[in-house]
PDB file of C-alpha atoms and ligand atoms in Angstrom:
ATOM      1  CA  MET A   1     -14.820  -8.151   2.696  1.00 31.00           C
ATOM      2  CA  SER A   2     -13.417 -11.619   3.292  1.00 32.00           C
ATOM      3  CA  LEU A   3     -14.130 -13.700   6.349  1.00 31.00           C
ATOM      4  CA  VAL A   4     -10.478 -13.436   7.379  1.00 33.00           C
ATOM      5  CA  ALA A   5     -10.537  -9.652   7.232  1.00 34.00           C
ATOM      6  CA  THR A   6     -13.836  -9.424   9.152  1.00 35.00           C
ATOM      7  CA  GLU A   7     -12.510 -11.599  11.938  1.00 34.00           C
ATOM      8  CA  ALA A   8      -9.244  -9.716  12.037  1.00 37.00           C
ATOM      9  CA  SER A   9     -10.902  -6.304  12.339  1.00 38.00           C
ATOM     10  CA  ALA A  10     -13.225  -7.586  15.038  1.00 36.00           C
ATOM     11  CA  THR A  11     -10.218  -8.829  17.026  1.00 39.00           C
ATOM     12  CA  THR A  12      -8.345  -5.570  16.988  1.00 43.00           C
ATOM     13  CA  ASP A  13     -11.191  -3.116  17.447  1.00 46.00           C
ATOM     14  CA  SER A  14     -11.010  -3.616  21.197  1.00 53.00           C
ATOM     15  CA  ALA A  15      -7.190  -3.391  21.142  1.00 71.00           C
ATOM     16  CA  GLY A  16      -7.188  -0.149  19.120  1.00 87.00           C
ATOM     17  CA  PRO A  17      -6.389   0.507  15.485  1.00 96.00           C
ATOM     18  CA  LEU A  18      -3.567  -1.301  13.687  1.00 97.00           C
ATOM     19  CA  LEU A  19      -2.125   2.050  12.605  1.00 98.00           C
ATOM     20  CA  ALA A  20      -2.646   5.362  14.366  1.00 98.00           C
ATOM     21  CA  ILE A  21      -1.168   8.578  12.988  1.00 98.00           C
ATOM     22  CA  GLN A  22      -1.341  11.492  15.399  1.00 98.00           C
ATOM     23  CA  ASP A  23      -0.678  15.105  14.523  1.00 98.00           C
ATOM     24  CA  LEU A  24       1.880  14.147  11.865  1.00 98.00           C
ATOM     25  CA  THR A  25       3.892  16.907  10.228  1.00 98.00           C
ATOM     26  CA  VAL A  26       6.557  16.237   7.575  1.00 98.00           C
ATOM     27  CA  ARG A  27       8.841  18.839   6.053  1.00 98.00           C
ATOM     28  CA  TYR A  28      11.276  18.901   3.177  1.00 97.00           C
ATOM     29  CA  GLY A  29      13.667  21.638   4.254  1.00 95.00           C
ATOM     30  CA  LEU A  30      11.519  24.686   4.920  1.00 94.00           C
ATOM     31  CA  ALA A  31       8.519  23.379   2.960  1.00 97.00           C
ATOM     32  CA  THR A  32       5.794  21.589   4.915  1.00 98.00           C
ATOM     33  CA  ALA A  33       4.451  18.688   2.824  1.00 98.00           C
ATOM     34  CA  VAL A  34       2.094  17.183   5.431  1.00 98.00           C
ATOM     35  CA  ARG A  35       0.599  19.160   8.294  1.00 98.00           C
ATOM     36  CA  ASN A  36      -1.039  17.934  11.543  1.00 98.00           C
ATOM     37  CA  LEU A  37      -2.424  14.710  10.069  1.00 98.00           C
ATOM     38  CA  ASP A  38      -4.601  12.479  12.259  1.00 98.00           C
ATOM     39  CA  LEU A  39      -5.640   9.173  10.721  1.00 97.00           C
ATOM     40  CA  SER A  40      -6.118   5.573  11.798  1.00 97.00           C
ATOM     41  CA  VAL A  41      -6.646   2.227  10.099  1.00 97.00           C
ATOM     42  CA  ASN A  42      -8.144  -0.912  11.634  1.00 96.00           C
ATOM     43  CA  GLN A  43      -6.749  -4.337  10.923  1.00 95.00           C
ATOM     44  CA  GLY A  44      -8.175  -6.060   7.859  1.00 94.00           C
ATOM     45  CA  GLN A  45      -9.558  -2.847   6.418  1.00 95.00           C
ATOM     46  CA  ALA A  46      -8.544  -0.824   3.395  1.00 97.00           C
ATOM     47  CA  LEU A  47      -8.126   2.938   3.342  1.00 97.00           C
ATOM     48  CA  ALA A  48      -8.040   4.923   0.110  1.00 96.00           C
ATOM     49  CA  LEU A  49      -5.688   7.896   0.467  1.00 96.00           C
ATOM     50  CA  LEU A  50      -6.639  10.325  -2.253  1.00 94.00           C
ATOM     51  CA  GLY A  51      -5.435  13.726  -3.408  1.00 91.00           C
ATOM     52  CA  VAL A  52      -4.237  15.561  -6.488  1.00 89.00           C
ATOM     53  CA  ASN A  53      -0.553  15.719  -7.543  1.00 89.00           C
ATOM     54  CA  GLY A  54       1.643  17.127  -4.815  1.00 92.00           C
ATOM     55  CA  SER A  55      -1.000  16.870  -2.076  1.00 94.00           C
ATOM     56  CA  GLY A  56       1.307  14.819   0.156  1.00 96.00           C
ATOM     57  CA  LYS A  57       0.143  11.227  -0.366  1.00 95.00           C
ATOM     58  CA  SER A  58       3.576   9.719  -1.008  1.00 95.00           C
ATOM     59  CA  THR A  59       5.037  11.823   1.777  1.00 97.00           C
ATOM     60  CA  VAL A  60       2.625  10.192   4.236  1.00 98.00           C
ATOM     61  CA  ALA A  61       3.657   6.774   2.886  1.00 97.00           C
ATOM     62  CA  ARG A  62       7.359   7.640   3.192  1.00 97.00           C
ATOM     63  CA  ALA A  63       6.904   8.900   6.745  1.00 98.00           C
ATOM     64  CA  LEU A  64       5.016   5.733   7.743  1.00 98.00           C
ATOM     65  CA  SER A  65       7.757   3.547   6.325  1.00 96.00           C
ATOM     66  CA  GLY A  66      10.641   5.526   7.834  1.00 97.00           C
ATOM     67  CA  LEU A  67      11.951   6.915   4.553  1.00 96.00           C
ATOM     68  CA  VAL A  68      11.566  10.578   5.527  1.00 97.00           C
ATOM     69  CA  PRO A  69      11.926  11.991   9.020  1.00 97.00           C
ATOM     70  CA  VAL A  70       8.879  13.035  10.988  1.00 98.00           C
ATOM     71  CA  ALA A  71       9.045  16.723  11.999  1.00 98.00           C
ATOM     72  CA  ALA A  72       6.272  16.394  14.598  1.00 98.00           C
ATOM     73  CA  GLY A  73       3.627  13.907  15.707  1.00 98.00           C
ATOM     74  CA  ARG A  74       3.611  10.179  16.437  1.00 98.00           C
ATOM     75  CA  ILE A  75       2.960   6.989  14.477  1.00 98.00           C
ATOM     76  CA  HIS A  76       1.785   3.866  16.298  1.00 98.00           C
ATOM     77  CA  PHE A  77       1.756   0.509  14.513  1.00 98.00           C
ATOM     78  CA  GLN A  78       0.478  -2.650  16.217  1.00 96.00           C
ATOM     79  CA  GLY A  79       0.591  -0.785  19.495  1.00 95.00           C
ATOM     80  CA  HIS A  80       4.268   0.226  19.119  1.00 96.00           C
ATOM     81  CA  ASP A  81       5.407   3.796  18.744  1.00 98.00           C
ATOM     82  CA  ILE A  82       7.400   3.447  15.495  1.00 98.00           C
ATOM     83  CA  THR A  83       8.142   7.168  15.089  1.00 97.00           C
ATOM     84  CA  GLY A  84      11.806   7.520  14.181  1.00 96.00           C
ATOM     85  CA  TRP A  85      12.360   3.790  13.633  1.00 98.00           C
ATOM     86  CA  PRO A  86      14.691   3.056  10.703  1.00 97.00           C
ATOM     87  CA  ALA A  87      13.026   1.855   7.500  1.00 96.00           C
ATOM     88  CA  HIS A  88      14.372  -1.715   7.741  1.00 93.00           C
ATOM     89  CA  LYS A  89      12.952  -2.148  11.242  1.00 96.00           C
ATOM     90  CA  ILE A  90       9.515  -0.873  10.176  1.00 96.00           C
ATOM     91  CA  ARG A  91       9.585  -3.202   7.191  1.00 92.00           C
ATOM     92  CA  ARG A  92      10.528  -6.132   9.367  1.00 90.00           C
ATOM     93  CA  ALA A  93       7.621  -5.278  11.665  1.00 94.00           C
ATOM     94  CA  GLY A  94       5.298  -5.942   8.702  1.00 93.00           C
ATOM     95  CA  LEU A  95       4.604  -2.457   7.332  1.00 96.00           C
ATOM     96  CA  ILE A  96       5.447  -2.782   3.648  1.00 93.00           C
ATOM     97  CA  TYR A  97       5.623   0.205   1.327  1.00 93.00           C
ATOM     98  CA  LEU A  98       5.218  -0.385  -2.397  1.00 90.00           C
ATOM     99  CA  PRO A  99       6.596   2.858  -3.821  1.00 84.00           C
ATOM    100  CA  GLU A 100       5.606   4.652  -6.985  1.00 71.00           C
ATOM    101  CA  GLY A 101       7.282   2.801  -9.842  1.00 67.00           C
ATOM    102  CA  ARG A 102       7.372  -0.937  -9.581  1.00 68.00           C
ATOM    103  CA  GLY A 103      10.002  -1.811  -7.016  1.00 77.00           C
ATOM    104  CA  ILE A 104      10.968  -4.990  -8.844  1.00 89.00           C
ATOM    105  CA  PHE A 105      14.255  -6.134 -10.359  1.00 93.00           C
ATOM    106  CA  PRO A 106      13.758  -6.037 -14.161  1.00 93.00           C
ATOM    107  CA  ASP A 107      16.884  -8.072 -14.964  1.00 95.00           C
ATOM    108  CA  LEU A 108      15.897 -10.955 -12.715  1.00 96.00           C
ATOM    109  CA  THR A 109      13.266 -13.555 -13.549  1.00 97.00           C
ATOM    110  CA  VAL A 110       9.859 -13.585 -11.889  1.00 96.00           C
ATOM    111  CA  LEU A 111      10.946 -16.531  -9.758  1.00 96.00           C
ATOM    112  CA  GLU A 112      14.214 -14.830  -8.750  1.00 96.00           C
ATOM    113  CA  ASN A 113      12.297 -11.680  -7.787  1.00 96.00           C
ATOM    114  CA  LEU A 114      10.020 -13.703  -5.527  1.00 96.00           C
ATOM    115  CA  ARG A 115      12.897 -15.704  -4.024  1.00 95.00           C
ATOM    116  CA  LEU A 116      14.740 -12.502  -3.246  1.00 93.00           C
ATOM    117  CA  SER A 117      11.851 -10.955  -1.354  1.00 91.00           C
ATOM    118  CA  ALA A 118      11.296 -14.236   0.495  1.00 92.00           C
ATOM    119  CA  CYS A 119      14.952 -14.505   1.510  1.00 89.00           C
ATOM    120  CA  VAL A 120      14.166 -13.098   4.964  1.00 82.00           C
ATOM    121  CA  ILE A 121      12.497 -16.451   5.721  1.00 85.00           C
ATOM    122  CA  LYS A 122      15.249 -18.506   7.311  1.00 87.00           C
ATOM    123  CA  ASN A 123      13.730 -21.963   6.946  1.00 91.00           C
ATOM    124  CA  ARG A 124      14.444 -23.265   3.448  1.00 92.00           C
ATOM    125  CA  SER A 125      11.322 -25.346   2.879  1.00 93.00           C
ATOM    126  CA  GLU A 126       9.123 -22.632   4.363  1.00 92.00           C
ATOM    127  CA  ARG A 127      10.760 -20.151   2.004  1.00 92.00           C
ATOM    128  CA  ALA A 128      10.102 -22.359  -1.032  1.00 94.00           C
ATOM    129  CA  ALA A 129       6.499 -22.933   0.080  1.00 93.00           C
ATOM    130  CA  THR A 130       5.952 -19.178   0.416  1.00 92.00           C
ATOM    131  CA  VAL A 131       7.223 -18.546  -3.119  1.00 95.00           C
ATOM    132  CA  ASP A 132       5.021 -21.377  -4.434  1.00 93.00           C
ATOM    133  CA  ARG A 133       1.990 -19.953  -2.620  1.00 89.00           C
ATOM    134  CA  ALA A 134       2.570 -16.499  -4.129  1.00 89.00           C
ATOM    135  CA  MET A 135       2.704 -18.016  -7.599  1.00 90.00           C
ATOM    136  CA  GLU A 136      -0.426 -20.110  -7.002  1.00 88.00           C
ATOM    137  CA  LEU A 137      -2.240 -16.948  -6.013  1.00 84.00           C
ATOM    138  CA  PHE A 138      -1.144 -15.136  -9.168  1.00 86.00           C
ATOM    139  CA  PRO A 139      -1.327 -17.662 -12.050  1.00 88.00           C
ATOM    140  CA  PRO A 140       0.005 -15.222 -14.709  1.00 89.00           C
ATOM    141  CA  LEU A 141       3.221 -15.038 -12.690  1.00 93.00           C
ATOM    142  CA  LYS A 142       3.462 -18.807 -12.434  1.00 94.00           C
ATOM    143  CA  ALA A 143       3.136 -19.036 -16.214  1.00 95.00           C
ATOM    144  CA  ARG A 144       6.000 -16.546 -16.580  1.00 96.00           C
ATOM    145  CA  ALA A 145       8.214 -17.749 -13.729  1.00 96.00           C
ATOM    146  CA  LYS A 146      11.333 -17.982 -15.886  1.00 97.00           C
ATOM    147  CA  ASN A 147      10.764 -14.723 -17.804  1.00 96.00           C
ATOM    148  CA  HIS A 148      12.693 -11.610 -16.969  1.00 96.00           C
ATOM    149  CA  ALA A 149      10.515  -9.173 -15.034  1.00 94.00           C
ATOM    150  CA  ALA A 150      11.309  -6.504 -17.639  1.00 94.00           C
ATOM    151  CA  LEU A 151       9.339  -8.538 -20.190  1.00 93.00           C
ATOM    152  CA  LEU A 152       6.112  -8.545 -18.158  1.00 91.00           C
ATOM    153  CA  SER A 153       3.283  -6.171 -19.014  1.00 87.00           C
ATOM    154  CA  GLY A 154       2.781  -3.152 -16.750  1.00 84.00           C
ATOM    155  CA  GLY A 155      -0.104  -4.840 -14.932  1.00 84.00           C
ATOM    156  CA  GLU A 156       1.876  -8.063 -14.492  1.00 88.00           C
ATOM    157  CA  GLN A 157       4.812  -6.071 -13.098  1.00 89.00           C
ATOM    158  CA  GLN A 158       2.492  -4.540 -10.479  1.00 86.00           C
ATOM    159  CA  MET A 159       1.178  -8.040  -9.795  1.00 87.00           C
ATOM    160  CA  LEU A 160       4.758  -9.166  -9.208  1.00 91.00           C
ATOM    161  CA  SER A 161       5.298  -6.216  -6.895  1.00 89.00           C
ATOM    162  CA  LEU A 162       2.232  -7.287  -4.866  1.00 87.00           C
ATOM    163  CA  ALA A 163       3.291 -10.945  -4.917  1.00 89.00           C
ATOM    164  CA  ARG A 164       6.720  -9.899  -3.590  1.00 91.00           C
ATOM    165  CA  ALA A 165       4.982  -8.046  -0.771  1.00 87.00           C
ATOM    166  CA  LEU A 166       2.927 -11.144  -0.027  1.00 86.00           C
ATOM    167  CA  THR A 167       6.037 -13.299   0.503  1.00 89.00           C
ATOM    168  CA  THR A 168       7.005 -11.059   3.423  1.00 85.00           C
ATOM    169  CA  SER A 169       3.718 -11.845   5.267  1.00 82.00           C
ATOM    170  CA  PRO A 170       2.765  -8.181   5.447  1.00 89.00           C
ATOM    171  CA  THR A 171       0.483  -6.821   8.134  1.00 93.00           C
ATOM    172  CA  LEU A 172       0.002  -3.460   6.430  1.00 96.00           C
ATOM    173  CA  ILE A 173       0.673  -2.690   2.776  1.00 94.00           C
ATOM    174  CA  VAL A 174       0.969   0.897   1.623  1.00 96.00           C
ATOM    175  CA  ALA A 175       0.506   0.758  -2.158  1.00 93.00           C
ATOM    176  CA  ASP A 176       1.455   3.973  -3.931  1.00 93.00           C
ATOM    177  CA  GLU A 177      -0.309   4.565  -7.259  1.00 90.00           C
ATOM    178  CA  LEU A 178      -0.106   1.002  -8.551  1.00 86.00           C
ATOM    179  CA  SER A 179      -2.413   1.895 -11.425  1.00 85.00           C
ATOM    180  CA  LEU A 180      -0.346   4.840 -12.631  1.00 83.00           C
ATOM    181  CA  GLY A 181       0.178   4.758 -16.391  1.00 80.00           C
ATOM    182  CA  LEU A 182      -1.630   1.458 -16.899  1.00 80.00           C
ATOM    183  CA  ALA A 183      -4.271   0.684 -19.502  1.00 81.00           C
ATOM    184  CA  PRO A 184      -7.773  -0.023 -18.080  1.00 84.00           C
ATOM    185  CA  LYS A 185      -7.412  -3.816 -18.485  1.00 82.00           C
ATOM    186  CA  MET A 186      -4.147  -3.726 -16.542  1.00 80.00           C
ATOM    187  CA  VAL A 187      -5.781  -1.601 -13.856  1.00 85.00           C
ATOM    188  CA  ASP A 188      -8.434  -4.339 -13.507  1.00 86.00           C
ATOM    189  CA  MET A 189      -5.615  -6.844 -13.038  1.00 82.00           C
ATOM    190  CA  VAL A 190      -4.014  -4.714 -10.317  1.00 85.00           C
ATOM    191  CA  PHE A 191      -7.290  -4.328  -8.416  1.00 90.00           C
ATOM    192  CA  GLU A 192      -7.956  -8.081  -8.671  1.00 87.00           C
ATOM    193  CA  SER A 193      -4.503  -8.658  -7.175  1.00 85.00           C
ATOM    194  CA  LEU A 194      -5.240  -6.191  -4.386  1.00 89.00           C
ATOM    195  CA  GLU A 195      -8.490  -8.032  -3.628  1.00 90.00           C
ATOM    196  CA  LEU A 196      -6.505 -11.267  -3.369  1.00 86.00           C
ATOM    197  CA  LEU A 197      -4.098  -9.684  -0.907  1.00 85.00           C
ATOM    198  CA  LYS A 198      -6.981  -8.279   1.095  1.00 89.00           C
ATOM    199  CA  GLY A 199      -8.469 -11.773   1.167  1.00 87.00           C
ATOM    200  CA  THR A 200      -5.337 -12.989   2.958  1.00 84.00           C
ATOM    201  CA  GLY A 201      -6.177 -10.598   5.812  1.00 88.00           C
ATOM    202  CA  ALA A 202      -3.691  -7.863   4.927  1.00 90.00           C
ATOM    203  CA  THR A 203      -4.591  -4.291   5.783  1.00 96.00           C
ATOM    204  CA  ILE A 204      -4.093  -1.920   2.859  1.00 97.00           C
ATOM    205  CA  ILE A 205      -3.567   1.796   2.403  1.00 97.00           C
ATOM    206  CA  LEU A 206      -4.226   2.455  -1.241  1.00 96.00           C
ATOM    207  CA  ILE A 207      -2.815   5.700  -2.579  1.00 95.00           C
ATOM    208  CA  GLU A 208      -4.542   6.845  -5.738  1.00 85.00           C
ATOM    209  CA  GLN A 209      -4.870  10.005  -7.711  1.00 72.00           C
ATOM    210  CA  TYR A 210      -8.101   8.786  -9.306  1.00 70.00           C
ATOM    211  CA  ALA A 211     -10.910   8.102  -6.928  1.00 85.00           C
ATOM    212  CA  ALA A 212     -13.586   5.839  -8.380  1.00 86.00           C
ATOM    213  CA  ARG A 213     -11.815   2.452  -8.313  1.00 88.00           C
ATOM    214  CA  ALA A 214     -10.117   3.122  -4.994  1.00 92.00           C
ATOM    215  CA  LEU A 215     -13.435   3.998  -3.351  1.00 92.00           C
ATOM    216  CA  GLU A 216     -14.966   0.774  -4.656  1.00 92.00           C
ATOM    217  CA  PHE A 217     -12.095  -1.180  -3.139  1.00 94.00           C
ATOM    218  CA  ALA A 218     -11.590   0.511   0.226  1.00 96.00           C
ATOM    219  CA  GLU A 219     -14.085   0.767   3.098  1.00 95.00           C
ATOM    220  CA  ASN A 220     -12.648   4.059   4.233  1.00 96.00           C
ATOM    221  CA  CYS A 221     -11.305   7.095   2.490  1.00 95.00           C
ATOM    222  CA  ALA A 222      -9.113  10.077   3.369  1.00 95.00           C
ATOM    223  CA  LEU A 223      -8.628  13.129   1.159  1.00 93.00           C
ATOM    224  CA  LEU A 224      -5.482  15.214   1.305  1.00 94.00           C
ATOM    225  CA  GLN A 225      -5.316  18.770   0.071  1.00 93.00           C
ATOM    226  CA  ARG A 226      -1.989  20.587   0.142  1.00 94.00           C
ATOM    227  CA  GLY A 227      -0.758  18.342   2.932  1.00 96.00           C
ATOM    228  CA  VAL A 228      -3.861  18.715   5.095  1.00 96.00           C
ATOM    229  CA  LEU A 229      -6.601  16.125   5.688  1.00 96.00           C
ATOM    230  CA  SER A 230      -9.628  17.727   4.090  1.00 93.00           C
ATOM    231  CA  TRP A 231     -12.158  14.902   4.492  1.00 92.00           C
ATOM    232  CA  HIS A 232     -12.253  11.366   5.825  1.00 94.00           C
ATOM    233  CA  GLY A 233     -14.942   8.811   6.433  1.00 94.00           C
ATOM    234  CA  GLU A 234     -16.525   5.687   5.017  1.00 95.00           C
ATOM    235  CA  SER A 235     -16.091   5.410   1.264  1.00 94.00           C
ATOM    236  CA  ARG A 236     -19.803   4.813   0.732  1.00 91.00           C
ATOM    237  CA  THR A 237     -20.482   8.257   2.193  1.00 91.00           C
ATOM    238  CA  ALA A 238     -17.921   9.948  -0.062  1.00 86.00           C
ATOM    239  CA  THR A 239     -20.342  11.307  -2.623  1.00 79.00           C
ATOM    240  CA  SER A 240     -19.153  12.411  -6.023  1.00 78.00           C
ATOM    241  CA  GLU A 241     -19.833  16.015  -4.863  1.00 75.00           C
ATOM    242  CA  ILE A 242     -17.362  15.573  -1.991  1.00 79.00           C
ATOM    243  CA  ILE A 243     -14.740  13.972  -4.216  1.00 79.00           C
ATOM    244  CA  ALA A 244     -15.169  16.496  -7.013  1.00 78.00           C
ATOM    245  CA  GLY A 245     -15.170  19.343  -4.499  1.00 74.00           C
ATOM    246  CA  TYR A 246     -11.789  18.361  -3.145  1.00 73.00           C
ATOM    247  CA  LEU A 247     -10.090  16.631  -6.041  1.00 74.00           C
ATOM    248  CA  GLY A 248     -11.684  18.207  -9.106  1.00 71.00           C
ATOM    249  CA  GLY A 249     -13.931  16.564 -11.700  1.00 56.00           C
ATOM    250  CA  ALA A 250     -11.193  14.793 -13.649  1.00 49.00           C
ATOM    251  CA  ALA A 251      -9.894  12.922 -10.611  1.00 50.00           C
ATOM    252  CA  ALA A 252     -13.380  11.941  -9.514  1.00 47.00           C
ATOM    253  CA  THR A 253     -14.234  10.327 -12.814  1.00 48.00           C
ATOM    254  CA  GLY A 254     -10.868   8.692 -13.486  1.00 49.00           C
ATOM    255  CA  VAL A 255     -10.026   4.976 -13.168  1.00 40.00           C
TER     256      VAL A 255
HETATM  257  N1  ATP B 301      12.250  14.923  -1.844  1.00 93.49           N
HETATM  258  C1  ATP B 301      11.539  16.063  -1.834  1.00 93.49           C
HETATM  259  N2  ATP B 301      12.143  17.246  -1.587  1.00 93.49           N
HETATM  260  C2  ATP B 301      11.435  18.399  -1.539  1.00 93.49           C
HETATM  261  N3  ATP B 301      10.109  18.478  -1.742  1.00 93.49           N
HETATM  262  C3  ATP B 301       9.453  17.333  -1.992  1.00 93.49           C
HETATM  263  C4  ATP B 301      10.125  16.074  -2.049  1.00 93.49           C
HETATM  264  N4  ATP B 301       9.211  15.113  -2.318  1.00 93.49           N
HETATM  265  C5  ATP B 301       8.030  15.754  -2.427  1.00 93.49           C
HETATM  266  N5  ATP B 301       8.168  17.069  -2.226  1.00 93.49           N
HETATM  267  C6  ATP B 301       7.097  18.068  -2.240  1.00 93.49           C
HETATM  268  O1  ATP B 301       6.174  17.734  -1.212  1.00 93.49           O
HETATM  269  C7  ATP B 301       4.837  17.897  -1.667  1.00 93.49           C
HETATM  270  C8  ATP B 301       4.080  16.585  -1.552  1.00 93.49           C
HETATM  271  O2  ATP B 301       4.661  15.674  -2.466  1.00 93.49           O
HETATM  272  P1  ATP B 301       4.199  14.147  -2.562  1.00 93.49           P
HETATM  273  O3  ATP B 301       5.176  13.430  -3.403  1.00 93.49           O
HETATM  274  O4  ATP B 301       3.960  13.624  -1.192  1.00 93.49           O
HETATM  275  O5  ATP B 301       2.785  14.323  -3.289  1.00 93.49           O
HETATM  276  P2  ATP B 301       1.817  13.218  -3.895  1.00 93.49           P
HETATM  277  O6  ATP B 301       0.451  13.522  -3.354  1.00 93.49           O
HETATM  278  O7  ATP B 301       2.350  11.859  -3.692  1.00 93.49           O
HETATM  279  O8  ATP B 301       1.826  13.620  -5.437  1.00 93.49           O
HETATM  280  P3  ATP B 301       1.712  12.680  -6.752  1.00 93.49           P
HETATM  281  O9  ATP B 301       0.259  12.384  -6.930  1.00 93.49           O
HETATM  282  O10 ATP B 301       2.214  13.563  -7.841  1.00 93.49           O
HETATM  283  O11 ATP B 301       2.550  11.458  -6.569  1.00 93.49           O
HETATM  284  C9  ATP B 301       4.926  18.451  -3.076  1.00 93.49           C
HETATM  285  O12 ATP B 301       4.810  19.843  -3.013  1.00 93.49           O
HETATM  286  C10 ATP B 301       6.300  18.034  -3.533  1.00 93.49           C
HETATM  287  O13 ATP B 301       6.815  18.945  -4.455  1.00 93.49           O
HETATM  288 MG1   MG B 302       3.001  10.386  -4.981  1.00 93.49          MG
END
């Protein structure tokens, strides 16, 4: 863990967790996708949210970011009760959701993509400096600044998605299956980018279907099974028996 993240988590431990989910239930019509979920994340830490297809991972992310209504329970972020807040207000408060798929504009250049996400920064020189900083942090993007995003490799597109998040000075990033469909080398690139973001002090919820890499990255881990929290704790205590027991052997040995 970086120095920044260690200091940040020490600061907020006394003030309570950065994110606290209490008794969260989310429904799609009559179907309950997430049931009575209790989970918290401290500032500067990373949480791996794991589960097989359809276990409710993205639903949790959507509920946190205001994209689906909460049927019951409360969500506190930075001490504020954000339950029921509209998505744009949650985003502005610094909780950034990177959805499945890339969330970038393929017809715009890398630079245009970054400028667009930074456009919330009113001050012009500050805005330009933020875009420059994002490109310094991700050299492959700097080298391709004038290329259309559609021409980037899958891993570079995820890198751009993370760089876009960075320009918004996120407090909490919820990254949904960034490694999905990527070749192993590209997955390495994505995890290196996540480490960089973590080094800036950002708190990260990493949603993954495959456990091994996510557990290496995140201090803490939560397992969802059919919308219910089946296990949570420190990643180092999540033995392969636990992971395989809840997720099945294939998920436990995946990327
Ligand atoms: N818009 C929707 N309308 C109705 N049901 C939905 C909707 N989105 C998801 N569901 C259902 O809710 C449950 C949880 O889905 P969710 O997308 O949260 O799972 P997930 O863990 O993210 O899965 P995956 O690993 O495949 O992305 C599933 O049974 C799914 O079919
Ligand atoms: Mg999902």
